[in-house]
Short mmCIF file of C-alpha atoms in Angstrom, two decimals:
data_model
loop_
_atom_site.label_atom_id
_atom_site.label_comp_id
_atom_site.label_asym_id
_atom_site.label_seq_id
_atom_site.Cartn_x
_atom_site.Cartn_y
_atom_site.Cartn_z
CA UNK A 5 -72.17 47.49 -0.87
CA UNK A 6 -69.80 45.32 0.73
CA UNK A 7 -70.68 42.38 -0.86
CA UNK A 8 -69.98 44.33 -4.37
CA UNK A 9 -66.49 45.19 -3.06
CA UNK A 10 -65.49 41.93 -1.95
CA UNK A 11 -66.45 40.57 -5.32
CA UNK A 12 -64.14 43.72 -7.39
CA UNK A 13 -61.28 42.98 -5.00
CA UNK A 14 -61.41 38.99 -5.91
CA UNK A 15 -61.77 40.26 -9.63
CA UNK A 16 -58.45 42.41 -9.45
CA UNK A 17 -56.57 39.81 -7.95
CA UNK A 18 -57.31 37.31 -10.10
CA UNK A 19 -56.97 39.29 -13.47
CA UNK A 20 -53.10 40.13 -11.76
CA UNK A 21 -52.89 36.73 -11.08
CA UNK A 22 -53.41 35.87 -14.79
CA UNK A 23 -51.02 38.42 -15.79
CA UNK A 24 -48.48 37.25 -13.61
CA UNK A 25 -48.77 33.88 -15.57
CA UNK A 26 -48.64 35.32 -18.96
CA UNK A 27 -45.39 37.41 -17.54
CA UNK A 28 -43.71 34.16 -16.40
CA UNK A 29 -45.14 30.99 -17.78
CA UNK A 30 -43.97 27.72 -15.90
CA UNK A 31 -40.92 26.76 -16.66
CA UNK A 32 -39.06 23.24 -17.33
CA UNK A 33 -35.32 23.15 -15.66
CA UNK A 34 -34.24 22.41 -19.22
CA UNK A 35 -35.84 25.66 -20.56
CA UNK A 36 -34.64 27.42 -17.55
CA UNK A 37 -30.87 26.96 -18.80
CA UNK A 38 -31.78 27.96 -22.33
CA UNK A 39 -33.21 30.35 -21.44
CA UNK A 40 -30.17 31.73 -18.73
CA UNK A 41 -27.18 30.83 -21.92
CA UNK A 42 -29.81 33.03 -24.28
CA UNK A 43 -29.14 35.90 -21.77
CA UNK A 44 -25.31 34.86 -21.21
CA UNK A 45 -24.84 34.87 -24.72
CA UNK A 46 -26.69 38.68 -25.04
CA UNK A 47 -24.50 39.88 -22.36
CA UNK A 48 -21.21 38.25 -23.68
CA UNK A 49 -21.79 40.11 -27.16
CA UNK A 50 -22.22 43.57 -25.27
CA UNK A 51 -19.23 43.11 -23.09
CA UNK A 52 -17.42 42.13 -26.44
CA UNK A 53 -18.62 44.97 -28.10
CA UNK A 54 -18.00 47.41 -25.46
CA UNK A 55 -14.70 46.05 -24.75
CA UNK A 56 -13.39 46.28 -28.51
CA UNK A 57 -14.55 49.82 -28.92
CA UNK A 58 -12.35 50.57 -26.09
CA UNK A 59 -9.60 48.71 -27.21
CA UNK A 60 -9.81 50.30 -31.02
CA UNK A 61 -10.30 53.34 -29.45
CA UNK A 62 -6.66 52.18 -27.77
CA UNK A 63 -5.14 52.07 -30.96
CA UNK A 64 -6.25 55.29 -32.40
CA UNK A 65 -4.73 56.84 -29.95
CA UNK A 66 -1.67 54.76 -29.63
CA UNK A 67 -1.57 55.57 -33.24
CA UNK A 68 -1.67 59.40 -32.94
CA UNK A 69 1.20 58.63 -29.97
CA UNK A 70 -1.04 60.06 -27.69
CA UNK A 71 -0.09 57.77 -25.06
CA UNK A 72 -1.90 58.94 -21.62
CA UNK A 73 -5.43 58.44 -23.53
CA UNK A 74 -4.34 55.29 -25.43
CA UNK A 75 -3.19 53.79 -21.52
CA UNK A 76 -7.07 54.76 -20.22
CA UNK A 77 -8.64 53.16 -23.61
CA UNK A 78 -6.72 49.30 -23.05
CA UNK A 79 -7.33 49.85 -18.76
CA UNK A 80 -10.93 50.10 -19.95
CA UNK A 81 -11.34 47.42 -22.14
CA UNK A 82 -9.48 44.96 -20.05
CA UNK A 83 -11.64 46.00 -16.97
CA UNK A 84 -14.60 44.94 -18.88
CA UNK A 85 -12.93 42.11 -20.31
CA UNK A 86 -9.96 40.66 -18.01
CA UNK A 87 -8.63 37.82 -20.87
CA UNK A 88 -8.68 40.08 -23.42
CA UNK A 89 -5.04 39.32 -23.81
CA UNK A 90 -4.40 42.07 -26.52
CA UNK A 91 -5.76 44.57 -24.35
CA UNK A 92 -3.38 43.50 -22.04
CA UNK A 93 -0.42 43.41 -24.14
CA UNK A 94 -0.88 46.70 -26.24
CA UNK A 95 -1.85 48.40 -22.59
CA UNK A 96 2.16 47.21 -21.78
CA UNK A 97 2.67 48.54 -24.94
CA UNK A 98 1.20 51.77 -24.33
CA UNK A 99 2.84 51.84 -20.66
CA UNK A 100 6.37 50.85 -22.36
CA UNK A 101 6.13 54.38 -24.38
CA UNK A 102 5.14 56.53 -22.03
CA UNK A 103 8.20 55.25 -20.03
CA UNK A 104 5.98 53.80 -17.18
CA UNK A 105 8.07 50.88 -16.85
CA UNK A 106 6.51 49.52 -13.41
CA UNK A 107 3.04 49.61 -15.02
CA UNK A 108 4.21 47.98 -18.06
CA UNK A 109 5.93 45.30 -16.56
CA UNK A 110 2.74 44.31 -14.32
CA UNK A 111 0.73 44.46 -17.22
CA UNK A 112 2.54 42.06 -19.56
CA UNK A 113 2.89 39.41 -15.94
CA UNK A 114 -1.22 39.88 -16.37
CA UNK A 115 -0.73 37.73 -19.73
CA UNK A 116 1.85 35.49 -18.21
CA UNK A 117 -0.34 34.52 -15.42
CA UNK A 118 -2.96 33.76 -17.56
CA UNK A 119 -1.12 31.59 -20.21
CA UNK A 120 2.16 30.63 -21.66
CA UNK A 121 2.63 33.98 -24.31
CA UNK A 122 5.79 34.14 -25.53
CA UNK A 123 5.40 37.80 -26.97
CA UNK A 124 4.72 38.66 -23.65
CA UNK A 125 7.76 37.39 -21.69
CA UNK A 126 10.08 39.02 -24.45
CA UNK A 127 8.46 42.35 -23.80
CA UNK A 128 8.48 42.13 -20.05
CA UNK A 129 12.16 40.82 -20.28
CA UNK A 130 12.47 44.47 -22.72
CA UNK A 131 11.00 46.42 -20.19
CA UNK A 132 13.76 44.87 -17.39
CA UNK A 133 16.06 46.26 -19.46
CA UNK A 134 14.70 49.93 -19.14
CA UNK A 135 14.42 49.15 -15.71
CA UNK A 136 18.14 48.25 -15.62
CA UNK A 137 17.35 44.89 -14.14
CA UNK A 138 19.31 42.85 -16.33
CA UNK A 139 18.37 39.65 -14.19
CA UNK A 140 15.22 39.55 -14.70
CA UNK A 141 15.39 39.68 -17.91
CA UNK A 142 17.99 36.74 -18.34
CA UNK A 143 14.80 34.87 -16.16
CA UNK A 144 12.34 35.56 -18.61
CA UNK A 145 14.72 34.83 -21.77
CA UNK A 146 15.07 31.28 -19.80
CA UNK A 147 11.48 30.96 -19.41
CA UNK A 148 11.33 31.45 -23.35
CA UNK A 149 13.84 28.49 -23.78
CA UNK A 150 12.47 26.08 -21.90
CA UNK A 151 9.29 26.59 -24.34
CA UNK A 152 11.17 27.15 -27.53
CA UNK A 153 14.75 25.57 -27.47
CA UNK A 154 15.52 26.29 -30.81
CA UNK A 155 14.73 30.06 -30.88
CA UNK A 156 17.96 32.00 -31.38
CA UNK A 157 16.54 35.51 -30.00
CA UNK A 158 17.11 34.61 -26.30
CA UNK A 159 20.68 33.65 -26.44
CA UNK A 160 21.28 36.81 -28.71
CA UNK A 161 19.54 39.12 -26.05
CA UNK A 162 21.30 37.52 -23.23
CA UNK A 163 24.95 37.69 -25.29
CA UNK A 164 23.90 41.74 -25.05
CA UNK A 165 22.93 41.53 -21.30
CA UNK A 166 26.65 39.40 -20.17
CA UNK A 167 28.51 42.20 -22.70
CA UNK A 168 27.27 45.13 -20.98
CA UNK A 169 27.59 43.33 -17.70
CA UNK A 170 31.78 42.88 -18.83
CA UNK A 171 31.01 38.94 -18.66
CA UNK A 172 33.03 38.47 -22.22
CA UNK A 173 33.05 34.93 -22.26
CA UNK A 174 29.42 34.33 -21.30
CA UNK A 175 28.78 36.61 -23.58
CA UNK A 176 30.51 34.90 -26.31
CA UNK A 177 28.55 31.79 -25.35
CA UNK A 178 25.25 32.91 -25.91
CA UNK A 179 26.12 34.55 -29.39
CA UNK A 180 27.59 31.63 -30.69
CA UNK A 181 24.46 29.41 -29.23
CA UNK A 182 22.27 32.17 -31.25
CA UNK A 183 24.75 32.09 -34.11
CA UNK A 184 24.72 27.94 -34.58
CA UNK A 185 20.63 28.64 -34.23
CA UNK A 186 20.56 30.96 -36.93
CA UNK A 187 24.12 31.82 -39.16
CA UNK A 188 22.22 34.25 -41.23
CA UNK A 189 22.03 36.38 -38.27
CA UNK A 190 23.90 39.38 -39.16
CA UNK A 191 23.63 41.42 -35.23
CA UNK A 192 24.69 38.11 -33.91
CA UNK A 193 28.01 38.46 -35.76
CA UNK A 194 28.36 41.84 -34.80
CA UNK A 195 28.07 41.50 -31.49
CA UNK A 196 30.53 38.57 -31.35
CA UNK A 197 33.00 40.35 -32.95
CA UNK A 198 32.57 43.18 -30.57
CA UNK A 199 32.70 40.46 -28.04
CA UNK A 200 36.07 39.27 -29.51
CA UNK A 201 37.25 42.67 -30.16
CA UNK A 202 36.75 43.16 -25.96
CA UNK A 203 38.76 40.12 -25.51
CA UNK A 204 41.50 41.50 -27.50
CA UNK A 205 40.85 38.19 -30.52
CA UNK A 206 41.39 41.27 -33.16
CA UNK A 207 41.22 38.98 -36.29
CA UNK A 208 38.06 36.87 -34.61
CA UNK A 209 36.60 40.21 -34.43
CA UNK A 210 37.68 41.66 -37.90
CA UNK A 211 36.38 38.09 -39.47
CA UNK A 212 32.82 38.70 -37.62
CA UNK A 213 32.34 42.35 -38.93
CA UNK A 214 33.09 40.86 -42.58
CA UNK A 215 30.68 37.66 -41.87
CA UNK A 216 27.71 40.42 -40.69
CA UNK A 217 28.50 42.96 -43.97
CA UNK A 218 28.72 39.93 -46.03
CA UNK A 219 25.10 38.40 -44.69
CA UNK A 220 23.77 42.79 -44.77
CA UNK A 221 25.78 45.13 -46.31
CA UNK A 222 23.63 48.29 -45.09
CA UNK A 223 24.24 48.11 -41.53
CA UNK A 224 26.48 51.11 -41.30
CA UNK A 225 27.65 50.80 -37.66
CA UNK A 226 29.27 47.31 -38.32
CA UNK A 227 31.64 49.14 -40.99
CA UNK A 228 32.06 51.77 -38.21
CA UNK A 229 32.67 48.54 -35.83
CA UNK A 230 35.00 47.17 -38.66
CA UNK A 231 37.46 50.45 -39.14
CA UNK A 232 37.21 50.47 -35.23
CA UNK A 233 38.99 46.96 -35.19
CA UNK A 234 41.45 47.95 -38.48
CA UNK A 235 42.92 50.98 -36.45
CA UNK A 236 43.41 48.49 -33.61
CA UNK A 237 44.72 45.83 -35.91
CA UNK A 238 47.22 48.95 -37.00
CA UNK A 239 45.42 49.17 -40.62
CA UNK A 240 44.86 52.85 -40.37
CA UNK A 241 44.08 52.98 -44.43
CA UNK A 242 41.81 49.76 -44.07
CA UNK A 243 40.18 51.56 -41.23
CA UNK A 244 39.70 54.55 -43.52
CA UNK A 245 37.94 52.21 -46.19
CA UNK A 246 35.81 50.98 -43.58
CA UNK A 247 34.50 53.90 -42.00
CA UNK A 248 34.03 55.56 -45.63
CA UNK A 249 31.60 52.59 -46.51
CA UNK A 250 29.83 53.21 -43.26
CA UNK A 251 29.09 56.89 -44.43
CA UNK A 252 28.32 56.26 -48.17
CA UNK A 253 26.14 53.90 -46.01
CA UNK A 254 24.47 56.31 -43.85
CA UNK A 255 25.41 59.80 -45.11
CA UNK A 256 24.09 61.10 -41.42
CA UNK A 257 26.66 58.49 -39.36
CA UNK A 258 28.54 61.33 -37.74
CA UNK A 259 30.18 58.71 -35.49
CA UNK A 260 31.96 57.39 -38.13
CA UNK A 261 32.66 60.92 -39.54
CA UNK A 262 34.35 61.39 -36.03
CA UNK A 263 36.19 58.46 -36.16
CA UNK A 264 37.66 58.32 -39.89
CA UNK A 265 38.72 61.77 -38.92
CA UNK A 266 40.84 60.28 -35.70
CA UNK A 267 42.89 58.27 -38.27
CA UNK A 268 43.58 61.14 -40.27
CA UNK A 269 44.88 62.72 -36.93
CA UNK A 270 47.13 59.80 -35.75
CA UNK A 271 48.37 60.52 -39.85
CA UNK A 272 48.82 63.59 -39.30
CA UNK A 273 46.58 64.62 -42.06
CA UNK A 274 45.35 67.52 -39.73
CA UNK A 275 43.71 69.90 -42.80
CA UNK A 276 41.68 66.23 -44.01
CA UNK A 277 40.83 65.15 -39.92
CA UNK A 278 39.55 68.75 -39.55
CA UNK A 279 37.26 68.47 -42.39
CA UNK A 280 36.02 65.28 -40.66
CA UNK A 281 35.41 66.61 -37.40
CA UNK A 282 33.57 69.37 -38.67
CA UNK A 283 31.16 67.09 -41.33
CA UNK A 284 30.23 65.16 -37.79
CA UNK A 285 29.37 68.85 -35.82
CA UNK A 286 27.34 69.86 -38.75
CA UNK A 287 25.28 66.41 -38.38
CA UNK A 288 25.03 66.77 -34.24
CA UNK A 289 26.49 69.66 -32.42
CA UNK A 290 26.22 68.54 -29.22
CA UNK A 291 29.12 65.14 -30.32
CA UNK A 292 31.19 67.09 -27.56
CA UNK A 293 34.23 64.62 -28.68
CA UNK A 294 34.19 65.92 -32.24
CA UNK A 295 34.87 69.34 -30.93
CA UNK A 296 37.43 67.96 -28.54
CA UNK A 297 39.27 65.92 -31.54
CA UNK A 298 39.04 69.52 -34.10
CA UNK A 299 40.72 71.30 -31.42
CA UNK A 300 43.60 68.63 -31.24
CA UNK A 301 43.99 69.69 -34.77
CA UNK A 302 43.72 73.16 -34.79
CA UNK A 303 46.12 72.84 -32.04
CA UNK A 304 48.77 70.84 -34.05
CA UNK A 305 48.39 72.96 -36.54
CA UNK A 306 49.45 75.63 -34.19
CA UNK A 307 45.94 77.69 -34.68
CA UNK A 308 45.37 77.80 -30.71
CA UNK A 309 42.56 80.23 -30.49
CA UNK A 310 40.15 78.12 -32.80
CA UNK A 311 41.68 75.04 -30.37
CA UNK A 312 40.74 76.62 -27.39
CA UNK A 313 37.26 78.08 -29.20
CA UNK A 314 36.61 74.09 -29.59
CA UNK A 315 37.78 72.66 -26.16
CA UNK A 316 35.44 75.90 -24.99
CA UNK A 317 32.18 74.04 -26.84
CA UNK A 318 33.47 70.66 -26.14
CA UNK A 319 33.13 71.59 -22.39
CA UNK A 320 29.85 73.88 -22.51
CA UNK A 321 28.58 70.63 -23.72
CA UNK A 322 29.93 68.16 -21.22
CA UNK A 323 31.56 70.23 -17.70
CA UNK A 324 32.91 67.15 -16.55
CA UNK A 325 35.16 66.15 -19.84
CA UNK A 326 38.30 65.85 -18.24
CA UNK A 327 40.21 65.17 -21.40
CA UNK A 328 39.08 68.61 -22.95
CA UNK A 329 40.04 70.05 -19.52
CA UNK A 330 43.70 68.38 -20.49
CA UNK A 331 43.90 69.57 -24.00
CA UNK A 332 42.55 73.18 -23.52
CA UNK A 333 45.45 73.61 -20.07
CA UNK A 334 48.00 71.81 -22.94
CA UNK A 335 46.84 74.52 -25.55
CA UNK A 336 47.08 77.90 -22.88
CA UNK A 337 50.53 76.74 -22.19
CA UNK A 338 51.62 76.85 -25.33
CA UNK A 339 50.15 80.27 -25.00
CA UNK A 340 52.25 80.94 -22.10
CA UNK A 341 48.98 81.60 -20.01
CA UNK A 342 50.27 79.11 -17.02
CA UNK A 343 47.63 80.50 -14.63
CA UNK A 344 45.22 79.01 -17.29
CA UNK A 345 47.02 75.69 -18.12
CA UNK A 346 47.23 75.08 -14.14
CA UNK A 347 43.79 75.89 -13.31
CA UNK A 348 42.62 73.23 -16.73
CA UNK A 349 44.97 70.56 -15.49
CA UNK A 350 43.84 70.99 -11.84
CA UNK A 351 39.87 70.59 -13.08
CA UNK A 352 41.46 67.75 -14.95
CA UNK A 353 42.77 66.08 -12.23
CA UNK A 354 40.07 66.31 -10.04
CA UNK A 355 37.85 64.31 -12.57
CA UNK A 356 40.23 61.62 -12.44
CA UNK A 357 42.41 62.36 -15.35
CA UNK A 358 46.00 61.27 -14.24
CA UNK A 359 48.37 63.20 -17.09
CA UNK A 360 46.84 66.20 -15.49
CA UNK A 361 47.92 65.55 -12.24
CA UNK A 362 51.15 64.89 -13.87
CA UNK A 363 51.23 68.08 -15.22
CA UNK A 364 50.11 69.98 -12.70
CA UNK A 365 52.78 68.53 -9.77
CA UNK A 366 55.38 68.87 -12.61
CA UNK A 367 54.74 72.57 -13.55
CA UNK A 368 52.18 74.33 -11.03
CA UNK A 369 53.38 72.95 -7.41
#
């Protein structure tokens, strides 16, 4: 009995030994690594797999602007990929949208770090912007340079940055660096001549707005930009023909509705400026300055209750528009309501508007 036992317990073990062979044959070093890249390879083309499903799954989304799932869709697939680089940059993408500007800006430095992208620093330079860090994005505009000297985008994006900083003549600089790069570039000439309109070169600027119409005639704010620079140039009927070709442009500029109607004001074409003001109100109600400019009309044409019905809207749009303030106290004197007039000219005053205070020492003290 125990012999027979001994024997069935060598049996077992061998017949498990034989199977452990079969399982795992010997092995040379050299079939070892095949073997090893064979299951590398296997487990590269799920990760792929996996991580493009998430990332198309990305775009749907991004696609339907549903931007929340479209973020968690690119976080996935760059967690299970971290070089997929246009997981990366549509997850900035996605970030940008959904106004998460931090998050967006880390996530296009991911692709930075990793290699030299170019559509990458322009993005995270766009996303400074949002951010209001307008040095940062002059950095990364730099960085772009010193890779691509010849590209006339990053001198035209830094012109915009030194103009809204008030640094004219940088400014000027860099457009005409973007301009010499590219003189096709019709923004480039509009922004110089806004440039030059800032530094008071009037005919620079009036010569820039015709270069940028010339180069693209549908760009309806540079006729708006060119009647701007007319009316200061004292052509009030060139300035009319400008801002008309900016609406037969774009039927919907109400800016330039507003605007074509202040030169039939300063005319004294009140019936023609009216008709103005009120085509830009119909496009956007809430243009508090339209309402502000009809009332200066209605006023002149001594119909004070619509004036002070307008200067009403302009500031239940806008409490703090100290000019309406000053035209709606101007229009109750003329009313003889001085208790009205003082109080306007007073709320005037306080928001910095000095012919109010004028007023008010003059005729309520």
């Amino acid at each position: 009995m125990t012999g027979r036992l001994f024997l069935t317990h060598i049996i077992v073990l061998f017949v498990s030994l034989l199977s452990a062979q079969e399982n795992e044959p010997f092995l040379t070093p050299e079939e070892i690594r095949y073997r090893d890249s064979i299951a590398a390879l296997n487990m590269d083309a799920r990760t792929l797999k996996e991580s493009q499903q998430a990332y198309n799954t990305g775009l749907s989304f991004f696609d339907k602007k549903q931007y929340s799932e479209a973020i968690k869709s690119f976080q996935d697939a760059v967690k299970i990929r971290p070089d997929f680089i246009m997981a990366w940059y549509n997850l900035g993408i996605a970030q940008y949208a959904n106004k998460m500007y931090k998050d967006a800006y880390k996530s296009f430095s991911a692709i930075i770090e990793k290699e030299n992208n170019i559509k990458a620093l322009f993005k995270r330079a766009e996303v400074s912007l949002a951010m209001n860090d307008l040095e940062k994005a002059v950095e990364d505009y730099t960085e772009i340079l010193f890779s691509q000297p010849d590209n006339y985008k990053p001198y035209y994006e830094m012109g915009g940055i030194r103009f809204r900083q008030g640094n004219y003549k940088d400014a000027l600089e860099s457009f005409n660096k973007s301009i010499l790069l590219k003189d096709d570039y019709a923004q480039a000439y509009n922004d110089r001549g806004s440039t030059r309109l800032m530094n008071n070169d009037v005919k620079g600027a009036i010569a820039d707005y015709e270069k940028a119409i010339s180069i693209n005639p549908r760009l309806a704010y540079v006729y708006n930009n060119l009647g701007s620079a007319k009316k200061k140039n004292k052509d009030l009927n060139g300035a009319i023909e400008a801002y008309s070709k900016g609406i037969s442009t774009d039927p919907d500029y109400f800016i330039a509705y507003n605007n074509r109607g202040t030169i039939h004001l300063e005319k004294g074409d009140y019936k023609k400026a009216i008709d103005d003001f009120s085509s830009c109100i119909r496009i956007n109600d809430k243009y508090e300055i339209a309402y502000n400019n009809r009332g200066i009309a209605y006023q002149k044409l001594k119909e004070y209750d619509k004036a002070i019905k307008d200067f009403d809207m302009a500031l239940q749009i806008n409490q703090k528009y100290a000019t309406a303030f000053l035209n709606r106290g101007n229009t109750k004197e003329l009313l003889f309501d001085e208790n009205g007039a003082c109080k306007d000219w007073s709320a005037a005053g306080k928001l910095g508007e000095k012919t109010a205070v004028k007023f008010y020492q003059a005729e309520c003290e």
